[in-house]
XYZ file of N, CA, C and O in Angstrom:
608
model
N 91.670 86.797 71.845
C 91.497 88.221 71.608
C 92.290 89.003 72.652
O 92.270 88.678 73.829
N 92.966 90.034 72.200
C 93.742 90.878 73.116
C 92.890 92.047 73.578
O 92.091 92.574 72.821
N 93.095 92.428 74.828
C 92.373 93.560 75.397
C 93.357 94.518 76.036
O 94.378 94.096 76.579
N 93.039 95.802 75.984
C 93.772 96.842 76.676
C 92.915 97.224 77.874
O 91.805 97.749 77.711
N 93.412 96.930 79.086
C 92.603 96.975 80.303
C 93.169 97.991 81.295
O 94.378 98.029 81.543
N 92.274 98.774 81.869
C 92.635 99.698 82.949
C 91.920 99.206 84.204
O 90.695 99.165 84.246
N 92.698 98.797 85.195
C 92.152 98.381 86.495
C 92.308 99.533 87.467
O 93.420 100.050 87.636
N 91.239 99.930 88.134
C 91.411 100.962 89.146
C 91.974 100.333 90.427
O 92.105 99.112 90.535
N 92.318 101.161 91.387
C 92.998 100.684 92.592
C 92.093 99.806 93.450
O 92.574 98.890 94.116
N 90.779 100.025 93.400
C 89.915 99.132 94.191
C 89.966 97.707 93.635
O 89.837 96.747 94.401
N 90.219 97.540 92.339
C 90.424 96.188 91.785
C 91.718 95.583 92.329
O 91.755 94.409 92.694
N 92.772 96.394 92.375
C 94.048 95.899 92.901
C 93.944 95.562 94.385
O 94.653 94.693 94.884
N 93.042 96.220 95.082
C 92.808 95.961 96.505
C 91.942 94.729 96.755
O 91.972 94.156 97.841
N 91.154 94.325 95.761
C 90.149 93.285 95.972
C 90.718 91.979 96.543
O 90.101 91.395 97.430
N 91.879 91.503 96.112
C 92.398 90.260 96.703
C 92.711 90.366 98.203
O 92.875 89.348 98.873
N 92.776 91.586 98.745
C 93.060 91.788 100.165
C 91.786 91.957 100.996
O 91.844 92.035 102.207
N 90.643 92.054 100.329
C 89.378 92.248 101.029
C 88.894 90.931 101.641
O 89.450 89.869 101.373
N 87.835 90.993 102.422
C 87.282 89.841 103.147
C 86.803 88.749 102.184
O 85.732 88.852 101.595
N 87.613 87.717 102.027
C 87.322 86.654 101.069
C 86.218 85.690 101.531
O 85.848 84.780 100.796
N 85.688 85.879 102.744
C 84.583 85.029 103.190
C 83.274 85.438 102.504
O 82.332 84.660 102.479
N 83.236 86.652 101.960
C 82.057 87.092 101.210
C 82.198 86.603 99.774
O 83.183 86.899 99.097
N 81.213 85.847 99.323
C 81.304 85.185 98.018
C 81.566 86.161 96.868
O 82.421 85.913 96.018
N 80.836 87.257 96.833
C 81.022 88.222 95.746
C 82.455 88.746 95.723
O 83.081 88.838 94.663
N 82.978 89.082 96.890
C 84.336 89.624 96.972
C 85.352 88.578 96.514
O 86.280 88.877 95.759
N 85.165 87.334 96.940
C 86.085 86.263 96.537
C 86.070 86.065 95.018
O 87.111 85.940 94.382
N 84.870 86.062 94.423
C 84.758 85.882 92.975
C 85.360 87.062 92.209
O 86.024 86.869 91.184
N 85.132 88.278 92.711
C 85.742 89.447 92.070
C 87.260 89.385 92.182
O 87.977 89.715 91.228
N 87.768 88.951 93.341
C 89.220 88.816 93.530
C 89.791 87.789 92.549
O 90.852 88.010 91.953
N 89.072 86.682 92.367
C 89.527 85.666 91.410
C 89.535 86.221 89.989
O 90.451 85.936 89.210
N 88.533 87.015 89.648
C 88.484 87.630 88.321
C 89.659 88.587 88.125
O 90.318 88.581 87.072
N 89.951 89.388 89.143
C 91.091 90.314 89.065
C 92.391 89.533 88.900
O 93.241 89.889 88.069
N 92.550 88.453 89.649
C 93.774 87.652 89.552
C 93.885 86.990 88.168
O 94.975 86.912 87.608
N 92.772 86.548 87.600
C 92.789 85.984 86.249
C 93.233 87.044 85.243
O 94.058 86.771 84.364
N 92.694 88.249 85.378
C 93.070 89.353 84.482
C 94.565 89.648 84.613
O 95.270 89.767 83.598
N 95.049 89.757 85.846
C 96.474 90.040 86.053
C 97.347 88.921 85.501
O 98.399 89.179 84.908
N 96.905 87.680 85.653
C 97.647 86.541 85.115
C 97.733 86.616 83.596
O 98.792 86.388 83.012
N 96.624 86.939 82.952
C 96.624 87.058 81.484
C 97.492 88.230 81.029
O 98.114 88.156 79.978
N 97.532 89.282 81.821
C 98.406 90.417 81.492
C 99.873 90.021 81.675
O 100.721 90.362 80.853
N 100.153 89.286 82.735
C 101.523 88.827 82.983
C 101.995 87.911 81.856
O 103.164 87.932 81.475
N 101.076 87.118 81.299
C 101.408 86.202 80.203
C 101.281 86.862 78.825
O 101.333 86.179 77.813
N 101.071 88.170 78.816
C 100.967 88.978 77.584
C 99.801 88.577 76.682
O 99.806 88.874 75.498
N 98.794 87.906 77.248
C 97.591 87.609 76.467
C 96.719 88.858 76.379
O 96.081 89.102 75.361
N 96.657 89.598 77.477
C 95.955 90.865 77.535
C 96.976 91.906 77.976
O 98.092 91.563 78.367
N 96.609 93.188 77.897
C 97.555 94.252 78.212
C 96.975 95.193 79.263
O 95.853 95.680 79.120
N 97.767 95.436 80.291
C 97.367 96.299 81.396
C 97.899 97.705 81.173
O 99.049 97.884 80.756
N 97.055 98.685 81.450
C 97.457 100.085 81.410
C 97.746 100.567 82.817
O 97.064 100.178 83.761
N 98.715 101.434 82.947
C 99.012 102.087 84.212
C 98.852 103.586 84.039
O 98.623 104.072 82.940
N 98.970 104.306 85.130
C 98.873 105.766 85.041
C 99.517 106.402 86.259
O 99.695 105.758 87.299
N 99.834 107.671 86.105
C 100.321 108.440 87.249
C 99.248 108.501 88.335
O 99.563 108.520 89.521
N 97.974 108.502 87.933
C 96.870 108.545 88.908
C 96.892 107.296 89.784
O 96.682 107.377 91.000
N 97.158 106.133 89.186
C 97.259 104.895 89.962
C 98.444 104.995 90.923
O 98.326 104.652 92.098
N 99.577 105.475 90.416
C 100.773 105.591 91.264
C 100.522 106.482 92.477
O 100.925 106.143 93.591
N 99.854 107.607 92.257
C 99.550 108.535 93.351
C 98.660 107.855 94.384
O 98.916 107.924 95.590
N 97.640 107.155 93.912
C 96.724 106.490 94.835
C 97.433 105.356 95.591
O 97.220 105.171 96.788
N 98.290 104.613 94.896
C 99.018 103.527 95.557
C 99.960 104.059 96.642
O 100.116 103.437 97.688
N 100.575 105.205 96.389
C 101.481 105.793 97.396
C 100.748 106.124 98.683
O 101.350 106.173 99.749
N 99.438 106.320 98.606
C 98.640 106.661 99.787
C 98.193 105.425 100.565
O 97.534 105.556 101.581
N 98.542 104.229 100.078
C 98.165 102.988 100.761
C 99.006 102.840 102.027
O 100.231 102.773 101.946
N 98.375 102.786 103.202
C 99.149 102.752 104.447
C 99.834 101.411 104.730
O 100.925 101.382 105.293
N 99.227 100.304 104.320
C 99.778 98.979 104.595
C 100.928 98.699 103.630
O 100.728 98.580 102.422
N 102.154 98.586 104.174
C 103.345 98.443 103.336
C 103.331 97.177 102.482
O 103.715 97.205 101.311
N 102.915 96.051 103.040
C 102.892 94.801 102.286
C 101.859 94.865 101.158
O 102.117 94.435 100.041
N 100.696 95.403 101.466
C 99.649 95.561 100.453
C 100.141 96.486 99.342
O 99.957 96.199 98.160
N 100.757 97.597 99.733
C 101.286 98.558 98.768
C 102.334 97.896 97.865
O 102.334 98.076 96.643
N 103.208 97.086 98.455
C 104.259 96.406 97.683
C 103.645 95.468 96.655
O 104.022 95.465 95.490
N 102.667 94.680 97.077
C 102.027 93.719 96.167
C 101.262 94.433 95.055
O 101.380 94.075 93.891
N 100.482 95.441 95.420
C 99.704 96.170 94.408
C 100.620 96.896 93.432
O 100.338 96.950 92.234
N 101.720 97.433 93.935
C 102.687 98.101 93.052
C 103.303 97.109 92.078
O 103.554 97.434 90.915
N 103.544 95.886 92.549
C 104.055 94.839 91.667
C 103.070 94.517 90.557
O 103.458 94.353 89.393
N 101.786 94.424 90.911
C 100.772 94.169 89.882
C 100.684 95.345 88.917
O 100.600 95.150 87.707
N 100.718 96.567 89.457
C 100.631 97.758 88.608
C 101.827 97.827 87.650
O 101.713 98.354 86.537
N 102.959 97.267 88.067
C 104.165 97.278 87.230
C 104.020 96.392 85.989
O 104.855 96.459 85.082
N 102.974 95.578 85.930
C 102.721 94.763 84.735
C 102.246 95.614 83.559
O 102.176 95.127 82.430
N 101.925 96.863 83.821
C 101.391 97.745 82.775
C 102.387 97.895 81.632
O 103.587 98.079 81.853
N 101.859 97.830 80.410
C 102.709 98.003 79.231
C 102.929 99.481 78.918
O 103.869 99.834 78.239
N 102.047 100.320 79.424
C 102.111 101.763 79.198
C 101.664 102.466 80.462
O 100.759 101.992 81.146
N 102.294 103.584 80.763
C 101.853 104.413 81.893
C 101.410 105.759 81.340
O 102.179 106.453 80.678
N 100.158 106.093 81.603
C 99.596 107.346 81.121
C 99.992 108.476 82.064
O 99.771 108.385 83.269
N 100.584 109.504 81.494
C 100.924 110.695 82.270
C 99.701 111.590 82.359
O 98.906 111.666 81.413
N 99.555 112.255 83.479
C 98.421 113.158 83.657
C 98.748 114.481 82.964
O 99.578 115.253 83.421
N 98.105 114.688 81.829
C 98.318 115.872 81.000
C 97.225 116.907 81.278
O 96.272 116.638 82.016
N 97.342 118.060 80.644
C 96.300 119.091 80.770
C 94.973 118.566 80.228
O 93.916 118.864 80.787
N 95.015 117.766 79.150
C 93.797 117.173 78.595
C 93.124 116.279 79.634
O 91.908 116.339 79.825
N 93.908 115.462 80.319
C 93.362 114.568 81.349
C 92.830 115.385 82.520
O 91.752 115.085 83.043
N 93.549 116.426 82.917
C 93.069 117.275 84.016
C 91.736 117.930 83.655
O 90.817 117.989 84.482
N 91.625 118.397 82.424
C 90.396 119.034 81.966
C 89.243 118.028 81.943
O 88.124 118.320 82.390
N 89.519 116.830 81.430
C 88.492 115.786 81.381
C 88.102 115.355 82.792
O 86.919 115.064 83.057
N 89.060 115.317 83.704
C 88.779 114.962 85.100
C 87.769 115.934 85.696
O 86.826 115.527 86.380
N 87.935 117.214 85.414
C 87.002 118.233 85.911
C 85.604 117.992 85.330
O 84.602 118.041 86.051
N 85.533 117.696 84.021
C 84.236 117.407 83.398
C 83.557 116.223 84.095
O 82.350 116.256 84.356
N 84.342 115.189 84.374
C 83.782 113.986 84.993
C 83.384 114.217 86.448
O 82.363 113.684 86.904
N 84.131 115.031 87.180
C 83.732 115.340 88.556
C 82.430 116.149 88.550
O 81.602 115.992 89.443
N 82.240 116.960 87.532
C 80.986 117.716 87.408
C 79.795 116.800 87.144
O 78.646 117.179 87.395
N 80.058 115.587 86.648
C 78.989 114.590 86.458
C 78.722 113.813 87.750
O 77.790 113.014 87.817
N 79.581 114.014 88.766
C 79.371 113.355 90.052
C 80.431 112.332 90.436
O 80.361 111.742 91.511
N 81.414 112.096 89.562
C 82.472 111.151 89.903
C 83.419 111.773 90.927
O 83.677 112.979 90.896
N 83.931 110.943 91.839
C 84.944 111.395 92.789
C 86.217 111.713 92.016
O 86.439 111.176 90.922
N 87.069 112.564 92.580
C 88.253 113.059 91.869
C 89.157 111.937 91.348
O 89.542 111.943 90.169
N 89.519 110.972 92.209
C 90.387 109.888 91.756
C 89.700 109.062 90.668
O 90.309 108.705 89.663
N 88.421 108.761 90.866
C 87.676 107.982 89.873
C 87.660 108.705 88.528
O 87.881 108.100 87.474
N 87.388 109.993 88.565
C 87.349 110.796 87.341
C 88.711 110.794 86.656
O 88.800 110.671 85.424
N 89.759 110.913 87.432
C 91.111 110.903 86.870
C 91.432 109.561 86.215
O 91.995 109.501 85.123
N 91.044 108.471 86.876
C 91.270 107.140 86.300
C 90.498 106.973 84.989
O 91.047 106.477 84.000
N 89.244 107.378 84.964
C 88.446 107.266 83.736
C 89.084 108.095 82.622
O 89.207 107.626 81.487
N 89.487 109.319 82.943
C 90.115 110.182 81.939
C 91.383 109.543 81.377
O 91.622 109.575 80.161
N 92.180 108.930 82.243
C 93.401 108.250 81.781
C 93.050 107.083 80.860
O 93.677 106.901 79.806
N 92.057 106.302 81.240
C 91.638 105.156 80.420
C 91.104 105.622 79.064
O 91.381 104.990 78.035
N 90.370 106.731 79.066
C 89.847 107.261 77.805
C 90.986 107.689 76.879
O 90.996 107.320 75.702
N 91.928 108.435 77.412
C 93.045 108.933 76.605
C 93.875 107.781 76.034
O 94.365 107.841 74.909
N 93.993 106.707 76.789
C 94.781 105.548 76.350
C 93.988 104.620 75.423
O 94.530 103.622 74.949
N 92.728 104.957 75.167
C 91.871 104.111 74.334
C 91.733 102.692 74.879
O 91.798 101.712 74.125
N 91.561 102.592 76.184
C 91.376 101.280 76.818
C 90.113 100.627 76.264
O 89.130 101.308 75.960
N 90.149 99.313 76.159
C 88.950 98.575 75.761
C 87.938 98.557 76.889
O 86.730 98.563 76.651
N 88.458 98.543 78.132
C 87.575 98.492 79.282
C 88.271 99.088 80.501
O 89.494 98.982 80.639
N 87.490 99.735 81.327
C 87.931 100.261 82.614
C 87.202 99.425 83.665
O 85.977 99.366 83.661
N 87.959 98.749 84.514
C 87.351 97.847 85.487
C 87.427 98.396 86.902
O 88.468 98.928 87.317
N 86.317 98.262 87.623
C 86.232 98.721 89.004
C 85.259 97.825 89.774
O 84.336 97.277 89.184
N 85.492 97.701 91.066
C 84.553 96.975 91.930
C 83.692 97.953 92.730
O 82.894 97.537 93.564
N 83.835 99.229 92.477
C 83.111 100.286 93.184
C 81.687 100.406 92.625
O 81.490 100.912 91.515
N 80.699 99.939 93.393
C 79.308 99.943 92.926
C 78.787 101.347 92.623
O 78.061 101.547 91.648
N 79.150 102.310 93.452
C 78.701 103.685 93.223
C 79.218 104.181 91.878
O 78.487 104.773 91.092
N 80.491 103.922 91.612
C 81.097 104.348 90.353
C 80.457 103.623 89.160
O 80.213 104.231 88.116
N 80.172 102.335 89.320
C 79.539 101.568 88.249
C 78.151 102.119 87.922
O 77.786 102.251 86.743
N 77.375 102.448 88.953
C 76.035 103.018 88.731
C 76.122 104.370 88.022
O 75.378 104.648 87.084
N 77.048 105.208 88.468
C 77.230 106.527 87.876
C 77.691 106.406 86.421
O 77.205 107.121 85.539
N 78.613 105.480 86.165
C 79.105 105.268 84.799
C 77.981 104.762 83.894
O 77.883 105.183 82.732
N 77.138 103.885 84.410
C 76.007 103.390 83.614
C 75.061 104.539 83.278
O 74.567 104.653 82.145
N 74.819 105.402 84.253
C 73.918 106.545 84.058
C 74.473 107.502 83.000
O 73.722 108.110 82.242
N 75.808 107.652 82.952
C 76.443 108.609 82.039
C 77.216 107.921 80.915
O 78.118 108.519 80.334
N 76.866 106.677 80.591
C 77.649 105.909 79.610
C 77.774 106.615 78.260
O 78.806 106.502 77.601
N 76.749 107.351 77.864
C 76.805 108.073 76.592
C 77.827 109.196 76.579
O 78.228 109.657 75.507
N 78.255 109.625 77.764
C 79.223 110.719 77.861
C 80.641 110.205 78.111
O 81.578 110.995 78.157
N 80.782 108.898 78.292
C 82.095 108.307 78.555
C 82.662 107.723 77.263
O 81.923 107.196 76.428
N 83.976 107.779 77.150
C 84.652 107.262 75.965
C 85.339 105.932 76.247
O 86.202 105.495 75.490
N 84.959 105.303 77.347
C 85.482 103.986 77.706
C 84.358 103.227 78.403
O 83.522 103.827 79.084
N 84.351 101.939 78.189
C 83.368 101.092 78.866
C 83.815 100.873 80.308
O 84.966 100.521 80.551
N 82.919 101.094 81.259
C 83.206 100.896 82.679
C 82.428 99.665 83.133
O 81.209 99.591 82.941
N 83.147 98.698 83.721
C 82.519 97.429 84.053
C 83.117 96.833 85.316
O 84.233 97.171 85.714
N 82.362 95.935 85.927
C 82.836 95.144 87.060
C 83.736 94.035 86.504
O 83.394 93.425 85.487
N 84.875 93.736 87.148
C 85.798 92.731 86.594
C 85.193 91.334 86.468
O 85.460 90.629 85.485
N 84.369 90.938 87.420
C 83.763 89.609 87.356
C 82.790 89.523 86.177
O 82.841 88.588 85.379
N 81.909 90.503 86.066
C 80.949 90.506 84.957
C 81.670 90.523 83.611
O 81.290 89.824 82.683
N 82.722 91.337 83.526
C 83.462 91.464 82.273
C 84.172 90.155 81.909
O 84.095 89.699 80.765
N 84.833 89.527 82.877
C 85.545 88.262 82.602
C 84.547 87.190 82.163
O 84.803 86.457 81.205
N 83.412 87.099 82.833
C 82.404 86.110 82.448
C 81.914 86.363 81.014
O 81.745 85.423 80.236
N 81.728 87.614 80.660
C 81.291 87.968 79.312
C 82.347 87.568 78.281
O 82.041 86.962 77.252
N 83.600 87.897 78.565
C 84.699 87.595 77.643
C 84.858 86.086 77.459
O 85.016 85.605 76.338
N 84.768 85.349 78.545
C 84.885 83.890 78.473
C 83.726 83.296 77.674
O 83.919 82.423 76.836
N 82.517 83.795 77.917
C 81.344 83.294 77.185
C 81.381 83.648 75.705
O 80.911 82.889 74.867
N 81.964 84.806 75.359
C 82.063 85.226 73.945
C 83.049 84.365 73.170
O 82.971 84.292 71.947
N 83.984 83.738 73.856
C 85.006 82.950 73.176
C 84.506 81.554 72.821
O 85.177 80.814 72.114
N 83.346 81.172 73.305
C 82.806 79.832 73.019
C 82.172 79.765 71.673
O 81.694 80.642 71.091
């Protein structure tokens, strides 16, 4: 099954986080599996101007280079339009941080199958407001496990 996936920047950062913590290591492995499937064209990665802006703010040059390479796997890059800006404002009014709201709005406009994040605060907020979101927001590890189990 093919999926259209939007990874936020915290997912792209996960492989650089402290891998001695089991949860972080497993989430990093899930992100790498997703990126591998996107690289092999089994699944499809979405990009956006919002991701590019956030990546440009990454201070570590090597990390920025690697994450930009992963982001370049995107088959489509969503431009931030007036519709996305308007939706971003609606989402910030629900309590999402500006970048998070912008990423969700981009994923919604692109009709992503799933928006993946490792940000627990964002996941809780998305669960609370799931009826108001037009994209499923999920943790990459939980989502990969679900997808793998559904294929059996």
